[in-house]
Short mmCIF file of C-alpha atoms and ligand atoms in Angstrom, two decimals:
data_model
loop_
_atom_site.label_atom_id
_atom_site.label_comp_id
_atom_site.label_asym_id
_atom_site.label_seq_id
_atom_site.Cartn_x
_atom_site.Cartn_y
_atom_site.Cartn_z
CA MET A 226 73.71 168.43 37.05
CA SER A 227 72.16 165.87 39.32
CA CYS A 228 70.99 167.19 42.61
CA PRO A 229 70.51 164.47 45.21
CA VAL A 230 67.28 164.72 47.15
CA THR A 231 67.82 163.46 50.68
CA SER A 232 65.00 162.13 52.83
CA ALA A 233 65.33 165.29 54.92
CA GLU A 234 64.00 167.18 51.91
CA GLN A 235 60.97 164.89 51.70
CA PRO A 236 59.09 165.46 54.93
CA GLY A 237 57.27 162.53 56.46
CA LEU A 238 59.39 159.97 54.64
CA PRO A 239 59.91 157.04 57.01
CA ASP A 240 63.30 155.41 57.57
CA PRO A 241 64.22 152.89 54.89
CA VAL A 242 62.89 149.37 55.37
CA VAL A 243 65.95 147.13 55.53
CA LEU A 244 65.45 144.05 53.34
CA ASP A 245 66.82 141.05 55.24
CA PRO A 246 69.14 139.06 52.96
CA LEU A 247 68.28 135.91 54.94
CA VAL A 248 64.49 136.51 54.64
CA GLY A 249 63.90 135.45 58.24
CA ASP A 250 60.40 136.95 58.39
CA LEU A 251 58.82 137.58 55.02
CA THR A 252 55.36 138.35 56.42
CA GLY A 253 56.84 140.92 58.80
CA GLU A 254 58.77 142.53 55.96
CA THR A 255 55.68 142.74 53.74
CA LEU A 256 53.67 144.35 56.56
CA ARG A 257 56.44 146.85 57.31
CA LEU A 258 56.56 147.83 53.64
CA ARG A 259 52.78 148.26 53.54
CA GLU A 260 52.91 150.46 56.64
CA ALA A 261 55.64 152.65 55.17
CA GLY A 262 53.25 153.80 52.43
CA PRO A 263 52.78 153.22 48.70
CA LEU A 264 56.15 154.69 47.78
CA THR A 265 58.95 154.36 50.27
CA ARG A 266 62.67 153.76 50.76
CA VAL A 267 64.38 150.41 51.17
CA GLU A 268 67.92 149.38 51.92
CA LEU A 269 69.03 146.48 49.74
CA PRO A 270 71.72 144.02 50.87
CA GLY A 271 75.12 145.65 50.77
CA GLY A 272 73.59 148.87 52.13
CA VAL A 273 72.42 149.98 48.67
CA PRO A 274 69.51 152.46 48.89
CA ALA A 275 66.52 152.35 46.58
CA TRP A 276 62.90 153.40 46.38
CA THR A 277 60.13 150.86 46.34
CA VAL A 278 56.52 150.91 45.26
CA THR A 279 54.12 148.86 47.39
CA GLY A 280 50.77 150.29 46.19
CA HIS A 281 48.80 148.67 43.36
CA GLU A 282 47.67 151.92 41.74
CA GLU A 283 51.07 153.60 42.11
CA ALA A 284 52.75 150.54 40.58
CA ARG A 285 50.33 150.68 37.63
CA GLN A 286 51.39 154.24 37.01
CA LEU A 287 55.12 153.68 37.42
CA LEU A 288 55.18 150.52 35.28
CA THR A 289 53.83 152.47 32.32
CA ASP A 290 56.03 155.53 32.89
CA SER A 291 58.66 155.69 30.15
CA ARG A 292 60.84 157.92 32.35
CA LEU A 293 61.75 154.74 34.25
CA VAL A 294 64.21 152.52 32.38
CA LYS A 295 66.10 149.27 32.91
CA ASP A 296 69.49 150.51 31.67
CA ILE A 297 71.90 150.34 34.63
CA GLY A 298 73.91 153.12 32.97
CA ARG A 299 71.21 155.53 34.15
CA TRP A 300 71.80 154.70 37.85
CA SER A 301 73.80 157.45 39.52
CA ALA A 302 75.17 155.05 42.18
CA TRP A 303 76.55 152.90 39.32
CA GLN A 304 77.93 155.97 37.49
CA ARG A 305 79.66 157.06 40.67
CA GLY A 306 81.12 153.58 41.24
CA GLU A 307 79.26 153.08 44.52
CA VAL A 308 77.67 149.95 43.06
CA THR A 309 79.98 147.60 41.15
CA GLU A 310 80.25 143.99 39.99
CA GLN A 311 81.02 143.17 43.62
CA TRP A 312 77.43 143.90 44.67
CA PRO A 313 75.66 140.58 45.42
CA LEU A 314 72.56 141.57 43.42
CA ILE A 315 74.39 142.74 40.31
CA GLY A 316 73.37 139.61 38.36
CA MET A 317 69.70 140.50 38.89
CA VAL A 318 70.14 144.05 37.59
CA ASN A 319 72.77 143.73 34.90
CA PRO A 320 72.30 140.27 33.31
CA GLY A 321 73.27 141.39 29.80
CA ARG A 322 71.27 142.65 26.89
CA SER A 323 67.84 141.08 26.44
CA MET A 324 64.17 141.94 26.49
CA PHE A 325 64.56 142.10 30.29
CA THR A 326 66.99 145.04 30.18
CA ALA A 327 65.87 147.04 27.10
CA ASP A 328 63.15 149.67 26.75
CA GLY A 329 61.15 151.41 24.07
CA ALA A 330 61.46 150.41 20.41
CA GLU A 331 64.50 148.20 21.09
CA HIS A 332 62.53 146.37 23.76
CA ARG A 333 59.62 145.79 21.39
CA ARG A 334 61.97 144.31 18.79
CA LEU A 335 63.76 142.11 21.35
CA ARG A 336 60.53 140.87 22.88
CA ALA A 337 58.22 140.42 19.90
CA MET A 338 59.09 136.95 18.63
CA THR A 339 59.67 135.41 22.03
CA ALA A 340 56.39 136.75 23.36
CA GLN A 341 54.52 135.49 20.27
CA ALA A 342 55.72 131.96 21.04
CA VAL A 343 54.00 131.97 24.43
CA THR A 344 50.66 133.60 23.64
CA PRO A 345 47.62 131.85 25.19
CA ARG A 346 46.85 130.19 21.83
CA ARG A 347 50.36 128.84 21.28
CA VAL A 348 50.63 127.80 24.91
CA ALA A 349 47.37 125.81 24.69
CA GLN A 350 49.14 123.59 22.15
CA MET A 351 51.70 122.69 24.83
CA ARG A 352 49.01 121.09 27.02
CA PRO A 353 49.85 117.47 26.03
CA VAL A 354 53.53 118.05 26.82
CA VAL A 355 52.74 119.54 30.23
CA GLU A 356 50.29 116.70 30.97
CA ALA A 357 52.84 114.03 30.09
CA ILE A 358 55.53 115.61 32.28
CA THR A 359 52.99 115.97 35.12
CA ALA A 360 52.03 112.29 34.89
CA ARG A 361 55.67 111.19 35.00
CA LEU A 362 56.46 113.42 38.00
CA LEU A 363 53.37 112.18 39.89
CA ASP A 364 54.79 108.66 39.52
CA ASP A 365 58.13 109.92 40.86
CA LEU A 366 56.31 111.46 43.83
CA ALA A 367 54.42 108.22 44.51
CA GLU A 368 57.68 106.32 44.51
CA ALA A 369 59.57 108.79 46.72
CA GLY A 370 56.68 109.02 49.20
CA ALA A 371 55.72 105.36 49.31
CA GLY A 372 54.89 103.78 52.67
CA GLY A 373 53.95 107.11 54.29
CA ARG A 374 57.49 108.52 53.96
CA PRO A 375 57.69 112.33 53.92
CA VAL A 376 58.72 113.61 50.51
CA ASP A 377 59.89 117.08 49.41
CA PHE A 378 57.20 118.25 46.97
CA LYS A 379 59.49 121.03 45.82
CA ALA A 380 62.45 118.85 44.88
CA VAL A 381 60.52 115.95 43.39
CA PHE A 382 57.69 117.76 41.58
CA ALA A 383 57.60 121.58 41.73
CA TYR A 384 61.17 122.10 40.54
CA PRO A 385 61.36 119.52 37.73
CA LEU A 386 58.01 120.42 36.11
CA PRO A 387 58.71 124.03 35.03
CA MET A 388 62.33 123.17 34.27
CA ALA A 389 61.21 120.39 31.92
CA VAL A 390 58.58 122.61 30.28
CA ILE A 391 60.81 125.63 29.65
CA SER A 392 63.59 123.32 28.45
CA GLU A 393 61.21 121.68 25.99
CA LEU A 394 60.20 125.12 24.70
CA MET A 395 63.73 126.53 24.43
CA GLY A 396 65.46 123.28 23.39
CA ILE A 397 67.67 122.58 26.44
CA ASP A 398 68.79 118.99 26.84
CA ALA A 399 67.73 117.33 30.11
CA ALA A 400 71.33 116.20 30.63
CA GLY A 401 72.15 119.80 31.58
CA HIS A 402 69.47 120.10 34.26
CA PRO A 403 71.42 118.95 37.34
CA ARG A 404 74.24 121.43 36.69
CA LEU A 405 71.80 124.24 35.88
CA HIS A 406 70.05 123.51 39.17
CA GLU A 407 73.33 123.89 41.09
CA LEU A 408 74.22 127.06 39.22
CA TYR A 409 70.88 128.81 39.75
CA LYS A 410 70.85 127.86 43.44
CA ALA A 411 74.22 129.55 43.89
CA PHE A 412 73.22 132.46 41.63
CA PHE A 413 70.18 133.44 43.70
CA SER A 414 71.42 132.69 47.24
CA MET A 415 72.65 135.67 49.25
CA LEU A 416 75.00 133.28 51.09
CA THR A 417 77.08 132.66 47.96
CA PRO A 418 80.39 134.54 48.16
CA GLN A 419 80.52 137.12 45.36
CA ASP A 420 83.60 135.69 43.61
CA GLU A 421 81.81 132.34 43.45
CA ARG A 422 78.63 134.02 42.13
CA LEU A 423 80.63 135.73 39.38
CA ALA A 424 82.08 132.33 38.42
CA VAL A 425 78.53 130.89 38.37
CA ILE A 426 77.36 133.72 36.11
CA ALA A 427 80.29 133.02 33.78
CA GLU A 428 79.46 129.31 33.67
CA LEU A 429 75.78 130.01 32.95
CA ASP A 430 76.93 132.26 30.14
CA GLN A 431 79.12 129.49 28.67
CA PHE A 432 76.33 126.94 29.06
CA PHE A 433 73.85 129.02 27.07
CA ARG A 434 76.47 130.11 24.51
CA ARG A 435 77.03 126.43 23.74
CA VAL A 436 73.28 126.00 23.28
CA VAL A 437 73.13 128.90 20.78
CA THR A 438 76.16 127.56 18.89
CA ALA A 439 74.62 124.09 18.68
CA LYS A 440 71.28 125.43 17.42
CA LYS A 441 73.05 127.50 14.78
CA ALA A 442 74.84 124.43 13.51
CA GLU A 443 71.78 122.22 13.77
CA PRO A 444 68.44 123.98 14.19
CA ARG A 445 65.71 122.03 15.93
CA ASP A 446 62.03 122.56 16.52
CA ASP A 447 62.46 124.90 19.48
CA LEU A 448 62.19 128.60 20.22
CA THR A 449 65.95 129.16 20.42
CA SER A 450 66.36 127.87 16.86
CA ALA A 451 63.39 129.95 15.72
CA LEU A 452 64.92 133.11 17.23
CA ILE A 453 68.23 132.41 15.48
CA GLN A 454 66.55 131.73 12.14
CA ALA A 455 64.17 134.70 12.16
CA GLU A 456 64.20 136.58 8.86
CA GLU A 457 65.27 140.16 8.57
CA GLY A 458 62.30 142.39 9.35
CA ASN A 459 60.67 139.62 11.32
CA GLY A 460 62.26 140.43 14.66
CA ARG A 461 65.77 139.34 13.68
CA LEU A 462 68.12 139.22 16.69
CA THR A 463 71.89 139.12 16.95
CA ASP A 464 73.47 136.02 18.55
CA GLU A 465 74.12 138.08 21.64
CA GLU A 466 70.44 139.06 21.83
CA VAL A 467 69.28 135.46 21.31
CA LEU A 468 71.61 134.48 24.15
CA GLY A 469 70.18 137.17 26.45
CA ASN A 470 66.58 136.17 25.72
CA LEU A 471 67.41 132.48 26.17
CA LYS A 472 68.95 133.18 29.60
CA ALA A 473 65.99 135.32 30.62
CA MET A 474 63.43 132.73 29.46
CA VAL A 475 65.11 129.80 31.23
CA ALA A 476 65.68 131.72 34.49
CA ALA A 477 62.21 133.28 34.56
CA GLY A 478 60.54 130.17 33.15
CA HIS A 479 61.49 127.89 36.00
CA GLU A 480 62.35 129.87 39.13
CA THR A 481 59.00 131.67 39.45
CA THR A 482 56.73 128.72 38.58
CA VAL A 483 58.43 126.48 41.16
CA SER A 484 57.27 128.96 43.80
CA LEU A 485 53.77 129.23 42.32
CA LEU A 486 53.32 125.44 42.63
CA VAL A 487 54.87 125.24 46.11
CA ASN A 488 52.93 128.25 47.41
CA ALA A 489 49.62 126.96 46.03
CA VAL A 490 50.03 123.52 47.61
CA ARG A 491 51.13 125.08 50.90
CA ALA A 492 48.14 127.47 50.90
CA LEU A 493 45.63 124.66 50.21
CA LEU A 494 47.11 122.32 52.82
CA THR A 495 46.96 125.05 55.47
CA HIS A 496 43.42 126.11 54.46
CA PRO A 497 41.65 122.72 54.32
CA GLU A 498 38.16 124.19 54.04
CA GLN A 499 39.23 125.94 50.82
CA LEU A 500 40.85 122.78 49.49
CA LYS A 501 37.55 121.02 50.16
CA ALA A 502 35.66 123.71 48.27
CA VAL A 503 37.87 123.24 45.19
CA LEU A 504 37.63 119.45 45.34
CA ASN A 505 33.81 119.73 45.65
CA GLY A 506 33.67 121.99 42.65
CA GLU A 507 32.43 124.95 44.73
CA ALA A 508 35.56 126.91 43.82
CA THR A 509 37.80 126.73 40.75
CA TRP A 510 41.46 125.81 40.28
CA ASP A 511 41.69 129.05 38.40
CA ALA A 512 40.80 130.90 41.62
CA VAL A 513 43.44 128.89 43.52
CA VAL A 514 46.12 129.88 41.02
CA GLU A 515 45.21 133.58 40.90
CA GLU A 516 44.78 133.90 44.68
CA THR A 517 48.12 132.20 45.26
CA LEU A 518 49.76 134.61 42.83
CA ARG A 519 48.24 137.55 44.70
CA TRP A 520 48.68 136.40 48.29
CA ASN A 521 52.11 134.80 48.15
CA THR A 522 53.77 136.08 44.97
CA PRO A 523 56.66 134.09 43.48
CA THR A 524 58.56 137.36 43.00
CA THR A 525 58.93 139.27 46.26
CA HIS A 526 60.79 142.24 44.75
CA LEU A 527 61.72 143.01 41.16
CA LEU A 528 64.99 144.90 40.69
CA LEU A 529 65.52 147.63 39.27
CA ARG A 530 64.25 150.52 37.20
CA PHE A 531 66.05 153.89 37.06
CA ALA A 532 64.55 157.38 36.97
CA THR A 533 65.74 159.38 33.95
CA GLU A 534 63.98 162.47 35.40
CA ASP A 535 62.57 163.44 38.77
CA ILE A 536 59.28 161.54 39.06
CA GLU A 537 56.48 162.73 41.32
CA ILE A 538 54.31 160.03 42.78
CA ALA A 539 52.21 159.62 45.93
CA GLY A 540 53.30 163.02 47.23
CA ARG A 541 56.97 162.12 46.93
CA VAL A 542 59.71 162.50 44.34
CA ILE A 543 61.91 159.75 42.93
CA PRO A 544 64.96 161.82 42.00
CA GLN A 545 66.64 161.40 38.64
CA GLY A 546 69.31 158.70 38.77
CA ASP A 547 67.70 156.82 41.69
CA ALA A 548 66.69 153.16 41.58
CA LEU A 549 63.17 151.74 42.02
CA VAL A 550 62.20 148.28 43.24
CA ILE A 551 58.73 146.85 42.50
CA SER A 552 57.64 145.07 45.69
CA TYR A 553 55.10 142.64 44.23
CA ARG A 554 54.38 140.78 47.45
CA ALA A 555 53.42 144.01 49.22
CA ILE A 556 51.47 145.17 46.16
CA GLY A 557 49.38 141.97 46.40
CA TRP A 558 48.46 142.97 49.97
CA ASP A 559 47.21 146.45 49.08
CA GLU A 560 43.92 146.85 51.01
CA ARG A 561 42.77 149.62 48.68
CA GLN A 562 42.80 147.08 45.86
CA HIS A 563 41.88 143.86 47.67
CA GLY A 564 39.98 144.99 50.77
CA PRO A 565 40.84 145.01 54.50
CA ALA A 566 41.61 141.26 54.57
CA ALA A 567 44.19 141.55 51.78
CA ASP A 568 46.68 139.56 53.88
CA VAL A 569 44.29 136.57 54.02
CA PHE A 570 44.30 133.68 51.51
CA ASP A 571 40.73 133.46 50.21
CA ILE A 572 39.88 131.79 46.94
CA THR A 573 36.26 132.98 47.18
CA ARG A 574 37.21 136.60 46.49
CA PRO A 575 35.22 138.15 43.64
CA SER A 576 36.87 136.87 40.50
CA PRO A 577 38.92 137.57 38.62
CA VAL A 578 41.31 138.73 41.34
CA ARG A 579 42.94 141.79 39.84
CA HIS A 580 46.46 141.15 41.07
CA MET A 581 49.63 142.48 39.47
CA SER A 582 51.94 139.57 40.17
CA PHE A 583 52.88 139.18 36.48
CA GLY A 584 53.76 142.87 36.32
CA HIS A 585 52.14 145.52 34.16
CA GLY A 586 53.03 147.61 31.13
CA PRO A 587 55.52 146.79 28.37
CA HIS A 588 57.55 144.31 30.47
CA ILE A 589 54.51 142.35 31.70
CA CYS A 590 55.48 138.69 32.04
CA PRO A 591 55.41 137.11 28.56
CA GLY A 592 55.29 133.66 30.18
CA ALA A 593 52.12 134.26 32.21
CA SER A 594 49.99 131.90 30.11
CA LEU A 595 52.58 129.16 30.25
CA SER A 596 52.89 129.30 34.04
CA ARG A 597 49.11 129.35 34.43
CA LEU A 598 48.83 126.32 32.14
CA GLU A 599 51.41 124.45 34.24
CA ALA A 600 49.68 125.25 37.52
CA ARG A 601 46.19 124.52 36.21
CA ILE A 602 47.29 121.10 34.98
CA ALA A 603 49.59 120.17 37.87
CA LEU A 604 47.46 121.17 40.86
CA PRO A 605 44.24 119.28 40.03
CA ALA A 606 46.25 116.25 38.88
CA LEU A 607 48.22 116.26 42.15
CA PHE A 608 45.14 116.36 44.39
CA ALA A 609 43.27 113.84 42.23
CA ARG A 610 46.13 111.37 42.62
CA PHE A 611 46.81 112.11 46.31
CA PRO A 612 43.55 113.30 47.91
CA GLY A 613 45.03 112.73 51.39
CA LEU A 614 48.06 114.96 50.79
CA SER A 615 49.22 116.78 53.95
CA LEU A 616 52.14 118.80 55.25
CA ALA A 617 54.78 116.62 56.90
CA VAL A 618 55.99 119.47 59.16
CA PRO A 619 54.09 122.31 60.88
CA ASP A 620 53.69 125.29 58.57
CA GLU A 621 55.55 127.54 61.05
CA GLU A 622 58.68 125.47 60.47
CA LEU A 623 58.83 126.23 56.75
CA ARG A 624 61.63 128.67 55.95
CA ASN A 625 62.41 130.91 53.01
CA LEU A 626 65.72 130.53 51.22
CA PRO A 627 68.13 133.45 51.68
CA ILE A 628 67.00 135.15 48.45
CA VAL A 629 65.84 138.76 48.62
CA THR A 630 64.04 138.95 45.31
CA GLN A 631 62.49 135.48 44.92
CA ASN A 632 59.91 134.06 47.34
CA GLU A 633 61.19 130.51 47.61
CA LEU A 634 61.06 127.90 50.39
CA TYR A 635 63.93 125.54 51.19
CA GLU A 636 61.52 122.64 50.84
CA LEU A 637 57.89 121.60 51.19
CA PRO A 638 57.82 118.22 52.99
CA VAL A 639 54.50 116.43 52.46
CA ARG A 640 52.91 113.04 53.08
CA LEU A 641 50.98 111.61 50.18
CA GLU A 642 48.40 109.65 52.15
CA ALA A 643 46.37 110.64 55.17
CA ALA A 644 47.68 108.83 58.24
CA ALA A 645 45.65 105.66 58.81
CA ALA A 646 43.22 106.10 61.71
CA ASP A 647 43.86 103.63 64.50
C1 STR B 175 68.44 135.92 36.13
C2 STR B 175 69.84 135.83 35.55
C3 STR B 175 69.84 135.78 34.07
O1 STR B 175 70.72 135.15 33.48
C4 STR B 175 68.81 136.47 33.39
C5 STR B 175 67.77 137.08 34.03
C6 STR B 175 66.80 137.89 33.25
C7 STR B 175 65.37 137.54 33.60
C8 STR B 175 65.12 137.60 35.11
C9 STR B 175 66.11 136.67 35.84
C10 STR B 175 67.57 137.03 35.53
C11 STR B 175 65.80 136.64 37.34
C12 STR B 175 64.34 136.31 37.66
C13 STR B 175 63.40 137.24 36.92
C14 STR B 175 63.71 137.14 35.43
C15 STR B 175 62.56 137.85 34.78
C16 STR B 175 61.36 137.42 35.60
C17 STR B 175 61.92 136.80 36.89
C18 STR B 175 63.52 138.66 37.46
C19 STR B 175 67.99 138.37 36.11
C20 STR B 175 61.10 137.20 38.08
O2 STR B 175 61.39 136.83 39.19
C21 STR B 175 59.89 138.01 37.88
#
């Protein structure tokens, strides 16, 4: 029998931190989470309670603890019908069967082939593709920002680059990109009415089903075709599993890297002395990428894992059947891991920065090398082409989209050339 542990039974447990669906003050939220301790309670949109881990060391432990699983069937609030398809975040937690939602031996089978396609060695072979896309998008930027016009770096460069790269890898035709863009925008936004979100999820499902059907009929040189064609014993997946992995790869492969590029450019433009150090060769692009990942993580919160037993951690207990969020942005600001100035962007930190922004344990981001390759090619190429790049609005005016889990700005308006001195 499950025996709910209330906060009253866990002395010293602070009130839950309420996660603002509109993300009005992300820095404030991160600081509140840090103050609440390494393992604390949050209230997710819709009033759904969960635990969250905000400490680096505690997250390391929990992310390798096999008593925590991704199967929503193990969530007591789901079993009791308190959380249903009507919950706005359901698409993040129950996106269908894939490497994202499986554990143990099944997870290893589902993940193996996909992960092998994006190892550092395989990814290095994609360099020419990423360079060609980067060159084309830099031309697009130049055109959109000609004559000193402000241009949205996110829309013109940061969004199309990862979308083009992941589409190239998975075999998605560029003709589908505009619709996919609309669908993902509506999928992630907390302002989307739930009936509309469910329709969006259904359309995404149809979109990717058509891709799988087409690749079955006519395999191409892409990872989707390779997953379909895998031999028995070599990680063979059912069509349904290929579909799940394809959805996970496309969603994860663009959404997070858009933010990495935007957050890196924003950090450099608001820390000009550090930009200068990189351009002088006193600091590396590698340090820029890793420090951006730590300081302003693309993924604010990762939902959800479920406790299959009571789990003791940091002097508290996550009761069986409860849900756990991994709060990566707060984890990146853990002073015990990164020192007292953990909330400061500083590319001169001792390298490598041991951040956890790609996760840890069996589910660690399989696409880490690909996103690093994209950022390490795009950022130096951008600043080489536009050395006078600057923000076109004050940094304080930049706003996060109403997305609880993803750290994404509405836009990043920039000017390509320094204003002419008069
Ligand atoms: C979005 C909806 C979908 O069709 C499939 C997935 C599975 C992978 C998820 C993705 C989701 C949302 C963004 C995630 C990604 C894995 C990595 C990425 C959570 C639920 C991150 O933000 C870390």
